[in-house]
């Protein structure tokens, strides 16, 4: 019997796929639809204290092998979003509330409010590459990552995940800092900072000029980061970055991820991607003699036993 | 290969006025689109916004209301200037039936006009309601007449044709013209009324909806309507789906994702 259910930080997931933050997760009804389409858990849009409209369009550029986006953290603010969280929980899968802030204290305050709204866990977005003053500036400093996690842990009674930036030369150090601060898990990776120029227009396409690259193009970077982090910390790792097929998910799990998040894959394969990726994981396990996801965890570090 | 897949730069061939606030820009290029589908229009350095295609095929064009900074910049673009296009995206109208009633309210005529052209090319009967606030704002009356549609005019102020809302004239025609399929695009209040009238008479219909769009490709959730994404599953929806939307005519999301009244 192949069993693809997993348990991450006490959260029971029917399968190891989660909806990544930023995709189809600004409204409860969309999150409920994703839960229905088979996701094991859902991470919400990144939410701040105040409503934000985000960056001017274009906010997305389609590439052959991924997306470049600079949405700019649009969100209705935690007060209004609390209602969406409550409603989204009716889908029967864990809701992980993503929050961002300009300071460690603000992030912690939001974590507390997100937990109060009913989130089963909180994901600290310490890594948005395209919103000035938020995310990456704070998230590339190990000291500030540690403090953010420590204060967030104090502010809420649910598991705290730290989502890390790959736009640094020392992601394992960031993971260690998150662990020191008491984070229950790390999520890696956020998008890679990038830019696209239209040659005919002679200017950057994105309204914000810079954006974050996601999708198949960044998968090898994500795999490498998860592999490095797995060797550096004891807490669980959740893998994200270009997971589009069951085999991609297996790669992440073998690098050391207990679960994976899918975002750009929803654009590539539609909402049905969750069910399809789960089927592909099961198929792989059957063909290769694995009975549980746990048996595949981190095998790339020591070879299969 | 990480090449730019989505965006295509086309040159402005002709930017002409339809009414005081509505313009049509023809872009040197070919773009096949089903009426009701939309493109994301990038005015480099200014903005990018969704627009339905009013002239599909060669010498493709869009018809737009000059409203914000982006459309103002587009309106001022001289021939030869470059505009970026992504798309076409979404689900357009699907021609069904033999005796059609179409309703275009205001700039909602933009996707209805090519639909009239296609239906008439198939020799289908088309009754068309063109609605506007006042007679100067009527859009594509000559184009639709030439295509052979029976054109019915409604203006809110009575300066031409029926005095009142396009939805009222459309409701009369549901009974008097005996259509077997209805197609509508225009203000949401108008669509809500036509949905109710068509439902009561059990006449199938399709309507094109509008929500604030950012990505245009079904991922960002900014155009969410009851968990459905107008940019991907829509913008055209059939009657059975329209009737299920609790938010239709009631609330929509603003750019920050706050629910605001329609």
Coordinates of C-alpha atoms in Angstrom, one line a residue:
Chain A
X1 CA 0.0 0.0 0.0
X2 CA 1.5 3.3 -0.9
X3 CA 0.7 6.0 1.6
X4 CA 1.4 9.6 0.5
X5 CA 0.1 11.3 3.7
X6 CA 2.7 13.2 5.7
X7 CA 2.9 15.0 9.1
X8 CA 4.8 18.3 9.2
X9 CA 5.2 20.0 12.6
X10 CA 2.1 18.2 13.9
X11 CA 0.0 19.1 10.9
X12 CA -1.5 16.1 9.2
X13 CA -1.5 16.4 5.5
X14 CA -3.4 14.0 3.2
X15 CA -0.6 14.4 0.7
X16 CA 2.7 16.3 0.6
X17 CA 1.5 19.1 -1.8
X18 CA 0.7 22.5 -0.6
X19 CA -0.5 25.6 -2.5
X20 CA 2.4 28.1 -2.4
X21 CA 1.8 31.6 -1.2
X22 CA 0.7 34.2 -3.8
X23 CA -1.3 31.9 -6.1
X24 CA -5.1 31.7 -6.0
X25 CA -5.1 32.5 -2.3
X26 CA -6.4 36.1 -1.8
X27 CA -10.0 34.9 -1.3
X28 CA -11.5 32.1 0.7
X29 CA -13.6 30.8 -2.2
X30 CA -10.5 30.4 -4.3
X31 CA -8.7 28.6 -1.5
X32 CA -11.7 26.3 -1.0
X33 CA -11.5 25.5 -4.7
X34 CA -7.8 24.6 -4.4
X35 CA -8.5 22.4 -1.4
X36 CA -11.2 20.6 -3.4
X37 CA -8.8 20.1 -6.2
X38 CA -6.6 18.0 -4.0
X39 CA -3.9 20.2 -2.2
X40 CA -2.7 18.8 1.1
X41 CA -2.5 22.3 2.6
X42 CA -2.9 25.9 1.6
X43 CA -0.6 28.8 2.2
X44 CA -2.4 32.2 1.9
X45 CA -1.4 35.3 0.1
X46 CA 1.2 37.2 2.1
X47 CA -0.7 39.5 4.4
X48 CA 0.4 42.8 6.0
X49 CA -1.1 45.2 8.6
X50 CA -2.5 47.6 6.1
X51 CA -4.2 47.1 2.7
X52 CA -1.8 47.3 -0.3
X53 CA -2.6 47.6 -3.9
X54 CA 0.7 46.2 -5.1
X55 CA 2.9 47.3 -7.9
X56 CA 1.7 48.8 -11.2
X57 CA 1.2 46.4 -14.1
X58 CA 2.8 44.6 -15.9
X59 CA 3.2 42.5 -12.8
X60 CA 3.8 39.2 -14.5
X61 CA 6.0 38.2 -17.5
X62 CA 5.5 34.8 -19.1
X63 CA 8.7 33.0 -20.0
X64 CA 9.2 29.7 -21.7
X65 CA 10.2 28.0 -18.5
X66 CA 8.7 30.1 -15.7
X67 CA 7.2 33.3 -14.7
X68 CA 8.7 36.6 -13.6
X69 CA 6.4 38.5 -11.2
X70 CA 6.4 41.7 -9.2
X71 CA 2.9 41.7 -7.7
X72 CA 4.2 43.9 -4.9
X73 CA 2.5 42.1 -2.0
X74 CA -1.1 43.2 -2.8
X75 CA -3.4 42.3 0.1
X76 CA -6.5 43.6 1.9
X77 CA -4.7 43.8 5.3
X78 CA -5.0 41.4 8.2
X79 CA -8.3 42.7 9.7
X80 CA -10.3 42.0 6.5
X81 CA -8.3 38.8 5.6
X82 CA -9.1 37.2 9.0
X83 CA -12.6 36.5 7.6
X84 CA -11.1 34.8 4.6
X85 CA -8.9 32.5 6.8
X86 CA -11.9 31.5 8.9
X87 CA -13.9 30.7 5.8
X88 CA -11.0 28.9 4.0
X89 CA -10.6 26.5 7.0
X90 CA -13.9 24.9 6.0
X91 CA -12.1 23.2 3.2
X92 CA -10.8 20.6 5.6
X93 CA -7.1 21.1 4.9
X94 CA -4.6 23.0 7.0
X95 CA -4.4 26.8 6.3
X96 CA -1.0 28.3 6.7
X97 CA -1.2 32.0 7.0
X98 CA 1.6 33.9 5.2
X99 CA 2.6 37.3 6.7
X100 CA 5.1 40.0 5.8
X101 CA 6.3 43.1 7.6
X102 CA 8.9 45.8 7.6
X103 CA 10.2 45.0 11.1
X104 CA 10.6 41.9 13.3
X105 CA 8.0 43.3 15.7
X106 CA 5.5 43.8 12.9
X107 CA 6.0 40.3 11.5
X108 CA 5.4 38.9 15.0
X109 CA 2.3 40.9 15.6
X110 CA 0.9 39.7 12.3
X111 CA 1.8 36.1 13.1
X112 CA -0.2 36.4 16.3
X113 CA -3.2 37.9 14.4
X114 CA -3.0 35.2 11.8
X115 CA -3.1 32.5 14.4
X116 CA -6.0 34.2 16.1
X117 CA -7.8 34.3 12.8
X118 CA -7.6 30.5 12.9
X119 CA -4.5 29.7 10.8
X120 CA -3.1 26.2 11.5
X121 CA 0.4 27.5 11.1
X122 CA 2.1 30.8 10.1
X123 CA 4.6 31.2 7.3
X124 CA 6.9 34.3 7.7
X125 CA 7.6 35.7 4.3
X126 CA 11.2 36.8 4.9
X127 CA 12.0 36.8 1.3
X128 CA 9.9 38.8 -1.2
X129 CA 12.4 40.0 -3.7
X130 CA 10.4 42.8 -5.2
X131 CA 8.8 44.9 -2.5
X132 CA 11.2 47.5 -1.1
X133 CA 11.5 47.5 2.7
X134 CA 9.8 44.1 3.0
X135 CA 10.9 40.6 2.8
X136 CA 14.4 40.2 1.4
X137 CA 16.1 43.1 3.0
X138 CA 15.1 41.8 6.4
X139 CA 15.3 38.1 5.3
X140 CA 18.9 38.2 4.1
X141 CA 20.2 39.1 7.6
X142 CA 20.6 36.0 9.8
X143 CA 20.2 38.1 13.0
X144 CA 16.9 39.6 11.8
X145 CA 15.6 36.2 10.7
X146 CA 16.4 34.8 14.1
X147 CA 14.7 37.7 15.9
X148 CA 11.6 37.5 13.6
X149 CA 11.2 33.8 14.4
X150 CA 11.7 34.3 18.1
X151 CA 9.2 37.1 18.3
X152 CA 6.7 35.3 16.1
X153 CA 7.0 32.2 18.2
X154 CA 6.2 34.2 21.3
X155 CA 3.3 35.9 19.6
X156 CA 1.4 32.7 18.5
X157 CA 0.8 29.2 19.6
X158 CA 0.9 27.6 16.2
X159 CA 3.9 26.2 14.2
X160 CA 6.0 29.0 12.6
X161 CA 7.6 28.4 9.2
X162 CA 10.3 30.7 8.0
X163 CA 10.3 31.2 4.2
X164 CA 13.8 31.9 3.1
X165 CA 15.3 33.8 0.1
X166 CA 17.7 32.2 -2.3
X167 CA 19.1 35.6 -3.2
X168 CA 22.0 35.2 -0.8
X169 CA 25.2 33.3 -0.7
X170 CA 24.4 31.7 2.6
X171 CA 20.9 30.2 2.7
X172 CA 22.0 27.5 5.1
X173 CA 23.1 30.2 7.6
X174 CA 19.6 31.7 7.3
X175 CA 18.1 28.4 8.0
X176 CA 20.3 27.9 11.1
X177 CA 19.3 31.4 12.3
X178 CA 15.6 30.5 11.9
X179 CA 16.2 27.3 13.9
X180 CA 18.0 29.3 16.6
X181 CA 15.0 31.6 16.7
X182 CA 12.7 28.7 17.4
X183 CA 11.1 28.3 13.9
X184 CA 9.4 24.9 13.6
X185 CA 10.3 24.6 9.9
X186 CA 11.9 26.4 7.0
X187 CA 10.4 26.8 3.6
X188 CA 12.8 27.1 0.7
X189 CA 12.9 28.8 -1.7
X190 CA 11.2 32.1 -2.6
X191 CA 11.6 33.4 -6.1
X192 CA 15.0 34.4 -7.6
X193 CA 15.4 38.1 -8.2
X194 CA 15.4 38.8 -11.9
X195 CA 14.5 41.2 -14.7
X196 CA 13.2 41.0 -18.3
X197 CA 13.8 43.7 -20.9
X198 CA 11.8 43.9 -24.0
X199 CA 14.3 44.6 -26.8
X200 CA 11.8 46.4 -29.0
X201 CA 10.6 48.6 -26.2
X202 CA 14.1 49.1 -24.9
X203 CA 13.0 48.9 -21.3
X204 CA 12.2 46.5 -18.4
X205 CA 8.8 45.0 -18.8
X206 CA 7.7 44.8 -15.2
X207 CA 6.2 47.9 -13.7
X208 CA 8.5 47.4 -10.8
X209 CA 11.4 46.7 -13.2
X210 CA 12.7 43.9 -10.9
X211 CA 10.7 40.8 -10.1
X212 CA 11.0 37.2 -8.8
X213 CA 11.5 34.2 -11.1
X214 CA 9.5 31.1 -10.4
X215 CA 8.7 27.8 -12.2
X216 CA 10.8 25.0 -13.7
X217 CA 13.7 27.4 -14.4
X218 CA 14.5 27.7 -10.7
X219 CA 14.1 24.0 -9.7
X220 CA 17.8 23.1 -9.6
X221 CA 18.4 26.1 -7.4
X222 CA 15.6 25.1 -5.0
X223 CA 16.8 21.5 -4.9
X224 CA 20.4 22.6 -4.1
X225 CA 19.1 25.0 -1.3
X226 CA 16.9 22.3 0.3
X227 CA 19.8 19.8 0.1
X228 CA 22.2 22.3 1.9
X229 CA 19.6 23.2 4.5
X230 CA 18.8 19.6 5.3
X231 CA 22.4 19.1 6.2
X232 CA 22.5 22.2 8.4
X233 CA 19.4 22.0 10.6
X234 CA 17.3 19.5 12.5
X235 CA 13.9 21.2 11.9
X236 CA 11.8 20.1 8.9
X237 CA 12.3 21.7 5.4
X238 CA 9.4 22.4 3.0
X239 CA 10.5 22.6 -0.6
X240 CA 9.3 25.0 -3.1
X241 CA 10.5 26.2 -6.5
X242 CA 9.5 24.7 -9.8
X243 CA 7.6 21.6 -8.6
X244 CA 5.5 20.8 -11.6
X245 CA 5.4 17.0 -11.7
X246 CA 5.5 14.1 -9.2
X247 CA 9.1 13.4 -10.1
X248 CA 9.9 17.1 -9.2
X249 CA 8.3 16.5 -5.8
X250 CA 10.2 13.3 -5.3
X251 CA 13.5 15.2 -6.1
X252 CA 12.7 17.7 -3.4
X253 CA 11.7 15.0 -0.9
X254 CA 15.0 13.1 -1.6
X255 CA 16.9 16.4 -1.1
X256 CA 15.3 16.6 2.3
X257 CA 11.8 18.2 2.0
X258 CA 9.0 16.8 4.1
X259 CA 6.4 18.5 1.9
X260 CA 6.5 20.6 -1.3
X261 CA 4.6 23.8 -2.4
X262 CA 3.3 24.4 -5.9
X263 CA 2.6 27.8 -7.4
X264 CA 3.7 28.3 -11.0
X265 CA 2.6 24.7 -11.7
X266 CA -1.0 25.9 -11.3
X267 CA -0.4 28.2 -14.3
X268 CA 1.3 25.3 -16.2
X269 CA -1.1 22.5 -15.5
X270 CA -4.2 24.1 -13.9
X271 CA -5.7 23.5 -10.5
X272 CA -5.9 19.8 -11.3
X273 CA -2.1 19.7 -10.8
X274 CA -2.4 18.8 -7.2
X275 CA -4.3 15.6 -7.9
X276 CA -2.0 14.8 -10.8
X277 CA 1.2 15.3 -8.9
X278 CA -0.1 13.1 -6.1
X279 CA -0.9 10.4 -8.6
X280 CA 2.5 10.7 -10.1
X281 CA 4.2 10.5 -6.7
X282 CA 2.2 7.3 -5.9
X283 CA 3.1 5.8 -9.3
X284 CA 6.8 6.5 -8.7
X285 CA 6.6 5.0 -5.2
X286 CA 4.9 1.9 -6.5
X287 CA 7.5 1.5 -9.3
X288 CA 10.4 2.0 -7.0
X289 CA 9.2 0.1 -4.0
X290 CA 8.6 2.9 -1.5
X291 CA 5.6 2.5 0.9
X292 CA 5.7 5.9 2.5
X293 CA 6.9 9.4 1.7
X294 CA 9.1 9.2 4.8
X295 CA 11.1 6.4 3.2
X296 CA 12.2 8.8 0.5
X297 CA 13.1 11.7 2.8
X298 CA 16.6 12.8 2.3
X299 CA 17.8 9.6 0.6
X300 CA 19.9 11.7 -1.8
X301 CA 22.3 12.5 1.1
X302 CA 23.3 8.9 1.8
X303 CA 22.0 6.9 -1.1
X304 CA 19.1 4.6 -0.7
X305 CA 19.4 2.0 2.0
Chain B
X1 CA 15.2 28.3 -23.2
X2 CA 14.2 31.3 -21.1
X3 CA 12.9 33.4 -23.9
X4 CA 10.1 35.8 -23.6
X5 CA 7.1 33.8 -24.4
X6 CA 4.1 36.0 -23.7
X7 CA 4.6 39.4 -25.0
X8 CA 4.6 40.6 -28.6
X9 CA 5.3 44.2 -29.6
X10 CA 3.1 45.6 -32.4
X11 CA 3.0 49.0 -34.0
X12 CA 0.1 51.4 -33.8
X13 CA -1.3 51.6 -37.3
X14 CA -4.3 53.8 -36.6
X15 CA -5.7 55.3 -33.5
X16 CA -9.2 56.7 -34.2
X17 CA -12.1 58.1 -32.2
X18 CA -15.4 56.2 -32.1
X19 CA -17.1 58.5 -29.6
X20 CA -15.9 61.4 -27.3
X21 CA -14.4 58.9 -24.9
X22 CA -14.0 55.7 -26.8
X23 CA -11.2 55.0 -29.3
X24 CA -10.1 52.1 -31.5
X25 CA -6.5 51.3 -32.1
X26 CA -5.5 49.1 -35.0
X27 CA -2.2 47.3 -34.5
X28 CA -0.2 46.2 -37.4
X29 CA -0.3 42.5 -36.9
X30 CA -2.5 39.4 -36.9
X31 CA -4.2 38.1 -33.8
X32 CA -6.8 35.4 -34.0
X33 CA -9.2 35.7 -31.1
X34 CA -12.8 34.5 -30.4
X35 CA -15.1 37.5 -29.7
X36 CA -15.1 38.0 -25.9
X37 CA -11.5 36.9 -25.4
X38 CA -9.1 39.6 -24.2
X39 CA -5.5 40.7 -24.5
X40 CA -3.3 42.3 -22.0
X41 CA -2.2 45.6 -23.5
X42 CA 1.2 47.0 -22.4
X43 CA 1.9 50.7 -23.0
X44 CA 5.6 50.6 -22.3
X45 CA 6.6 52.6 -19.3
X46 CA 3.0 53.4 -18.3
X47 CA 0.7 50.5 -17.5
X48 CA -0.7 47.2 -18.7
X49 CA -4.5 46.5 -18.8
X50 CA -7.0 44.0 -20.2
X51 CA -9.0 44.9 -23.3
X52 CA -11.3 42.8 -25.3
X53 CA -10.6 42.4 -29.0
X54 CA -13.0 44.3 -31.2
X55 CA -11.2 43.5 -34.5
X56 CA -9.8 39.9 -34.5
X57 CA -7.7 38.6 -37.4
X58 CA -5.4 40.7 -39.6
X59 CA -5.1 44.4 -38.8
X60 CA -6.2 43.4 -35.3
X61 CA -7.6 46.1 -33.1
X62 CA -9.0 46.9 -29.7
X63 CA -11.7 49.4 -28.7
X64 CA -11.2 51.2 -25.4
X65 CA -12.6 53.8 -23.1
X66 CA -10.1 56.5 -22.2
X67 CA -10.2 56.3 -18.4
X68 CA -6.9 56.2 -16.6
X69 CA -3.3 57.0 -17.1
X70 CA -2.7 53.9 -19.3
X71 CA -5.6 54.3 -21.7
X72 CA -4.8 58.1 -21.9
X73 CA -1.2 57.2 -22.9
X74 CA -2.5 54.7 -25.5
X75 CA -4.9 57.3 -26.9
X76 CA -2.0 59.7 -27.5
X77 CA 0.2 57.1 -29.3
X78 CA 1.1 58.1 -32.8
X79 CA 1.4 55.7 -35.7
X80 CA 4.4 53.5 -35.5
X81 CA 4.7 53.5 -31.7
X82 CA 5.0 50.1 -30.1
X83 CA 2.4 48.5 -27.9
X84 CA 3.0 45.1 -26.1
X85 CA 0.3 42.4 -26.4
X86 CA -0.1 39.2 -24.4
X87 CA -2.9 36.8 -25.2
X88 CA -5.6 36.3 -26.4
X89 CA -6.7 34.9 -23.0
X90 CA -9.8 33.5 -21.5
X91 CA -13.0 32.0 -22.8
X92 CA -14.9 33.9 -25.5
X93 CA -18.4 33.7 -26.7
X94 CA -19.5 30.5 -28.4
X95 CA -22.1 31.0 -31.1
X96 CA -25.2 28.9 -30.4
X97 CA -28.7 29.1 -31.7
X98 CA -30.2 30.4 -34.9
X99 CA -32.1 33.4 -33.8
X100 CA -29.8 35.5 -31.7
X101 CA -30.3 38.5 -29.4
X102 CA -27.2 40.4 -28.6
X103 CA -26.8 43.3 -26.2
X104 CA -23.9 45.7 -26.0
X105 CA -24.1 48.3 -23.3
X106 CA -21.6 51.3 -23.6
X107 CA -18.1 50.1 -24.4
X108 CA -19.5 46.6 -23.9
X109 CA -20.1 46.7 -27.6
X110 CA -16.4 46.1 -28.2
X111 CA -16.6 42.3 -28.1
X112 CA -20.2 42.2 -29.3
X113 CA -19.4 43.9 -32.7
X114 CA -17.1 41.1 -33.9
X115 CA -19.6 38.6 -32.6
X116 CA -22.3 40.2 -34.8
X117 CA -19.9 40.0 -37.8
X118 CA -19.3 36.3 -37.3
X119 CA -23.0 35.4 -36.7
X120 CA -24.0 37.3 -39.8
X121 CA -21.3 35.7 -41.9
X122 CA -23.0 32.4 -40.8
X123 CA -26.3 34.0 -42.0
X124 CA -27.9 33.7 -38.5
X125 CA -30.6 36.2 -37.5
X126 CA -29.3 38.8 -35.1
X127 CA -31.3 41.3 -33.2
X128 CA -28.9 43.7 -31.6
X129 CA -29.5 46.2 -28.7
X130 CA -26.9 49.0 -28.6
X131 CA -27.2 50.9 -25.4
X132 CA -25.6 54.1 -24.3
X133 CA -26.1 57.0 -21.9
X134 CA -26.7 59.4 -24.8
X135 CA -26.8 59.2 -28.6
X136 CA -23.3 60.5 -29.0
X137 CA -22.0 57.5 -27.1
X138 CA -23.5 54.8 -29.3
X139 CA -20.8 52.4 -30.5
X140 CA -20.6 50.4 -33.8
X141 CA -24.1 51.2 -35.0
X142 CA -23.0 51.5 -38.6
X143 CA -20.8 48.5 -38.4
X144 CA -23.6 46.3 -37.1
X145 CA -26.1 47.6 -39.6
X146 CA -23.8 46.9 -42.4
X147 CA -23.3 43.4 -41.1
X148 CA -27.0 42.9 -41.4
X149 CA -28.1 42.9 -37.8
X150 CA -31.5 44.3 -36.9
X151 CA -30.3 47.2 -34.7
X152 CA -32.3 48.5 -31.8
X153 CA -31.1 51.6 -30.1
X154 CA -31.6 52.5 -26.4
X155 CA -30.3 55.6 -24.7
X156 CA -30.7 56.5 -21.0
X157 CA -31.7 60.1 -21.9
X158 CA -33.9 59.2 -24.9
X159 CA -31.8 61.2 -27.4
X160 CA -32.1 58.3 -29.8
X161 CA -34.3 55.2 -29.9
X162 CA -35.8 53.7 -26.8
X163 CA -35.6 55.9 -23.7
X164 CA -34.3 53.8 -20.8
X165 CA -31.8 51.1 -20.1
X166 CA -30.6 48.6 -22.6
X167 CA -31.7 45.8 -20.2
X168 CA -35.3 47.0 -20.5
X169 CA -35.3 47.1 -24.3
X170 CA -33.6 43.7 -24.2
X171 CA -36.3 42.3 -22.0
X172 CA -39.0 43.5 -24.4
X173 CA -37.1 41.8 -27.3
X174 CA -36.9 38.5 -25.3
X175 CA -40.7 38.3 -25.8
X176 CA -41.2 40.1 -29.1
X177 CA -38.2 38.9 -31.2
X178 CA -38.3 35.3 -29.9
X179 CA -34.5 34.7 -29.6
X180 CA -33.2 31.2 -28.9
X181 CA -29.9 32.4 -27.5
X182 CA -28.8 35.7 -25.8
X183 CA -25.3 37.3 -25.7
X184 CA -24.5 40.3 -23.5
X185 CA -21.6 42.6 -22.5
X186 CA -21.9 45.8 -20.6
X187 CA -22.3 47.2 -17.1
X188 CA -22.8 44.5 -14.5
X189 CA -26.2 45.9 -13.4
X190 CA -27.4 45.5 -16.9
X191 CA -26.1 41.9 -17.1
X192 CA -27.8 41.0 -13.8
X193 CA -31.1 42.2 -15.1
X194 CA -30.8 40.3 -18.4
X195 CA -29.7 37.2 -16.5
X196 CA -32.9 37.4 -14.5
X197 CA -35.1 38.0 -17.5
X198 CA -33.5 35.2 -19.6
X199 CA -33.7 32.8 -16.6
X200 CA -37.5 33.5 -16.2
X201 CA -38.0 32.7 -19.8
X202 CA -35.6 29.7 -19.8
X203 CA -33.7 31.2 -22.8
X204 CA -30.0 30.3 -22.7
X205 CA -27.5 33.1 -22.6
X206 CA -23.8 34.0 -22.3
X207 CA -22.4 37.2 -20.8
X208 CA -19.0 38.7 -20.5
X209 CA -18.0 39.9 -17.1
X210 CA -15.4 42.4 -15.9
X211 CA -13.1 42.3 -12.7
X212 CA -9.9 44.0 -11.8
X213 CA -7.2 41.9 -13.5
X214 CA -3.5 41.8 -12.9
X215 CA -1.8 38.7 -14.2
X216 CA -4.4 37.8 -16.9
X217 CA -3.3 34.1 -16.7
X218 CA -5.3 32.7 -13.8
X219 CA -2.9 32.8 -10.9
X220 CA -3.0 36.0 -8.9
X221 CA -6.6 35.8 -7.6
X222 CA -7.3 39.5 -8.2
X223 CA -10.2 38.8 -10.6
X224 CA -11.8 36.1 -8.3
X225 CA -15.5 35.9 -8.4
X226 CA -16.9 33.3 -6.0
X227 CA -13.7 31.2 -6.4
X228 CA -13.8 31.4 -10.2
X229 CA -11.3 33.5 -12.1
X230 CA -12.7 35.8 -14.7
X231 CA -9.4 36.0 -16.6
X232 CA -9.2 32.2 -17.1
X233 CA -12.6 30.5 -16.7
X234 CA -14.3 33.7 -18.2
X235 CA -14.6 36.4 -19.0
X236 CA -17.6 34.9 -20.9
X237 CA -19.9 32.6 -18.8
X238 CA -23.0 30.7 -19.7
X239 CA -26.3 31.3 -17.9
X240 CA -26.1 28.3 -15.6
X241 CA -22.7 29.6 -14.2
X242 CA -23.9 33.2 -14.1
X243 CA -26.8 32.2 -12.0
X244 CA -24.6 30.6 -9.4
X245 CA -22.4 33.7 -8.7
X246 CA -23.5 35.1 -5.4
X247 CA -21.2 38.1 -5.9
X248 CA -22.5 39.0 -9.3
X249 CA -23.9 42.5 -9.2
X250 CA -23.0 42.7 -5.5
X251 CA -19.3 42.8 -4.7
X252 CA -16.0 42.8 -6.5
X253 CA -12.3 43.0 -5.3
X254 CA -10.3 46.3 -5.5
X255 CA -6.6 46.2 -6.4
X256 CA -5.8 45.4 -2.8
X257 CA -8.2 42.5 -2.7
X258 CA -10.8 44.3 -0.5
X259 CA -14.5 43.6 -1.3
X260 CA -16.2 46.7 -2.6
X261 CA -19.7 47.1 -4.0
X262 CA -20.1 46.6 -7.8

